[in-house]
Short mmCIF file of C-alpha atoms in Angstrom, two decimals:
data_model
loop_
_atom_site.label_atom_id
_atom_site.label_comp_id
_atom_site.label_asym_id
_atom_site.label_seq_id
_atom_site.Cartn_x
_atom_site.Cartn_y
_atom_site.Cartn_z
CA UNK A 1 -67.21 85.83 -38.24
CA UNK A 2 -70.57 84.23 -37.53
CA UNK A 3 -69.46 80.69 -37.24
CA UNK A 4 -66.39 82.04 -34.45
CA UNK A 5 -68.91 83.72 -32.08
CA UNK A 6 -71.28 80.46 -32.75
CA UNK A 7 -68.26 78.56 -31.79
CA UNK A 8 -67.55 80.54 -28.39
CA UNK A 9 -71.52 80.43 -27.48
CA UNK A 10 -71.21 76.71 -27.79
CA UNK A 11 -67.74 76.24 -25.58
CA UNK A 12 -69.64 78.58 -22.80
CA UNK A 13 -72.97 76.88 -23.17
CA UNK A 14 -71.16 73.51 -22.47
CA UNK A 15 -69.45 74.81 -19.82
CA UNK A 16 -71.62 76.09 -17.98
CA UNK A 17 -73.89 72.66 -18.16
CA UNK A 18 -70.91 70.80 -16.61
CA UNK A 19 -70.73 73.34 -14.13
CA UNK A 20 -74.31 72.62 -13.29
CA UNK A 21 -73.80 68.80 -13.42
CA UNK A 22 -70.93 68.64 -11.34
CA UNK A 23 -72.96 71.09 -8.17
CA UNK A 24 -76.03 68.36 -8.80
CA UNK A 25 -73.31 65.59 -8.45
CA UNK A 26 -71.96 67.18 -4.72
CA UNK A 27 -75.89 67.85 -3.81
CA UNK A 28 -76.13 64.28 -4.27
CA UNK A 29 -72.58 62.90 -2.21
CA UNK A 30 -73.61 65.51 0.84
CA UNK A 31 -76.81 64.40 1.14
CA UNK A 32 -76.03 60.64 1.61
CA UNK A 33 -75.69 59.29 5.41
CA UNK A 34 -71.49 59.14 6.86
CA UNK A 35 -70.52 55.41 7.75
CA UNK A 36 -70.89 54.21 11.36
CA UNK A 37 -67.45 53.91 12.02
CA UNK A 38 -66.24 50.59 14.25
CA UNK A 39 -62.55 50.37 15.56
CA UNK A 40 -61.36 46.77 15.89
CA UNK A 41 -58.05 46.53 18.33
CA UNK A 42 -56.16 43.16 17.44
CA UNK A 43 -53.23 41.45 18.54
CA UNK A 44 -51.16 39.07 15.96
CA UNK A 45 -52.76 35.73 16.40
CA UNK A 46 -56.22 37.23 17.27
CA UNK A 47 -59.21 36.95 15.14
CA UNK A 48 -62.60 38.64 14.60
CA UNK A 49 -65.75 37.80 12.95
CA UNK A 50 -67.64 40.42 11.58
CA UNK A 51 -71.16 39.18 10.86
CA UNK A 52 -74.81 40.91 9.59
CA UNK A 53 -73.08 42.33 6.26
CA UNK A 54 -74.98 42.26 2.88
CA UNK A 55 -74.50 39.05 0.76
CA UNK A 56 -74.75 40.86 -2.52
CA UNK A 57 -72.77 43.63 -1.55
CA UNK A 58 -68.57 43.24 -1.87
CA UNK A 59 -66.47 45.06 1.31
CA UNK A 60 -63.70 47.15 0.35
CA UNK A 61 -60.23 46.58 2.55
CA UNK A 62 -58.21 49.82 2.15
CA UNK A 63 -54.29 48.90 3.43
CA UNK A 64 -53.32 52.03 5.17
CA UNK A 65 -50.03 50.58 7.03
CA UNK A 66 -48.20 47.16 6.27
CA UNK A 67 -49.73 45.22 3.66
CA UNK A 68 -49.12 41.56 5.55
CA UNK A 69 -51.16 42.87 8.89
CA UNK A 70 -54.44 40.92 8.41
CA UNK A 71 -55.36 38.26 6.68
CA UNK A 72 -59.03 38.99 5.42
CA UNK A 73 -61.66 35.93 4.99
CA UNK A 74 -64.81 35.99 2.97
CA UNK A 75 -65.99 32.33 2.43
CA UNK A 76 -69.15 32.54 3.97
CA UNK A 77 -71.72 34.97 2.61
CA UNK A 78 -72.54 37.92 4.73
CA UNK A 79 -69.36 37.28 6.80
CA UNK A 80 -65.69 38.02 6.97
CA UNK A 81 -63.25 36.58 9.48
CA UNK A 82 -60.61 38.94 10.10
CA UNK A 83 -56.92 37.48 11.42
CA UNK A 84 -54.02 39.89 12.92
CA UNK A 85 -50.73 38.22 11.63
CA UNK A 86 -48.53 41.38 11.98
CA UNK A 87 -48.37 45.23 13.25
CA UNK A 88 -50.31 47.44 10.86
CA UNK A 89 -53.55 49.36 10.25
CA UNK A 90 -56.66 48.25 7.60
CA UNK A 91 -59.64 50.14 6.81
CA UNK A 92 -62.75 47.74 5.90
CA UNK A 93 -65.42 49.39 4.48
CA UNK A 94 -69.28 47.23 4.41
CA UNK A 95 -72.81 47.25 3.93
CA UNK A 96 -74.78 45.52 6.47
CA UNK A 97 -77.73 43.32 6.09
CA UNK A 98 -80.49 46.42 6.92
CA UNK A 99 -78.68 48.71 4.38
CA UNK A 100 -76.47 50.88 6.42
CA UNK A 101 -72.97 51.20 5.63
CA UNK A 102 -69.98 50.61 8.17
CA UNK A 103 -66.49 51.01 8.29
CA UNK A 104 -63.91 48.96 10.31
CA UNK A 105 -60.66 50.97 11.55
CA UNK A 106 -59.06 47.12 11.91
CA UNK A 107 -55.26 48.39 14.04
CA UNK A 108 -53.28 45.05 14.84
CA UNK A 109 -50.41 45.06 17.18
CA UNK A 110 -47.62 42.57 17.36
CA UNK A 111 -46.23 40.61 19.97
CA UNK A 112 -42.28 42.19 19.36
CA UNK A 113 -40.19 44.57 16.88
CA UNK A 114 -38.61 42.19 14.66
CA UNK A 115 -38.61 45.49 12.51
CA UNK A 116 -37.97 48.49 14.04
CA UNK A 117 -35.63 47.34 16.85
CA UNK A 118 -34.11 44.07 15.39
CA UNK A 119 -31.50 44.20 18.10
CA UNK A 120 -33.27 44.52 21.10
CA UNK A 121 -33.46 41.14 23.73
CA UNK A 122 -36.21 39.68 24.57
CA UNK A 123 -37.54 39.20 28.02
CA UNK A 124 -37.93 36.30 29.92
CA UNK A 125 -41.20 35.65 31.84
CA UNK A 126 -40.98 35.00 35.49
CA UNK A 127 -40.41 31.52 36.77
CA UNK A 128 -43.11 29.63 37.87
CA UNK A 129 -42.45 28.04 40.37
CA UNK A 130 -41.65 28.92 44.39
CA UNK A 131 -39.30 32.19 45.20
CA UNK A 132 -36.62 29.85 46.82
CA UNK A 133 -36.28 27.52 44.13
CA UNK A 134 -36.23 30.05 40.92
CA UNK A 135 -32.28 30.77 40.42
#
């Protein structure tokens, strides 16, 4: 009978320690500074340089719409060059050079709907030359 109720003491005693752990582990997350959030607006063929970013820290590219949208280049430390190939949205999230993190809201746009409206024409851009002589 003894070693049952020492049992349940021990299962509430634990409990309530990870109950105690887990409200020092939110006091923590709340109390660190939100991301200075950057949106980036590309067209497909555009690129952007992002520049001033921690050389020891790694970025982390969250694909949030259309996996084949940017192409994402990190040769140089402390610098990625981004490149809009497609229509979708990226979330890039950095640590600058000072300490400070960042986040890029990266939306690319593309030049047509190959997808959603494969049937649609094109348009033709206007002539360039004189009024009389354009057919």
């Amino acid at each position: 009978m003894t070693t049952q109720r020492g049992c349940v003491l021990l299962a509430w005693l634990l409990a309530a320690l990870g109950l105690l752990m887990a409200q020092v582990a939110l006091v923590d997350a709340s109390s660190e500074t939100p991301a200075v959030q950057i949106p980036v607006a590309l067209t497909a063929g555009e690129n952007y340089v992002i520049t001033g970013l921690s050389k020891s820290a790694t970025p982390a590219v969250r694909i949030l719409n259309n996996p084949h949208a940017l192409v994402v280049n990190g040769d140089k430390p402390g610098e990625l060059v981004l490149v809009g190939a497609e229509a979708g949205h990226w979330r890039i999230s950095a640590e600058r050079a000072d300490g400070t993190r960042v986040d890029y809201d990266v939306t690319i746009s593309s030049l047509g709907h190959a997808l959603s409206k494969p049937l649609e024409p094109g348009t033709t851009p206007p002539a360039l030359g004189a009024p009389e002589l354009s057919g």
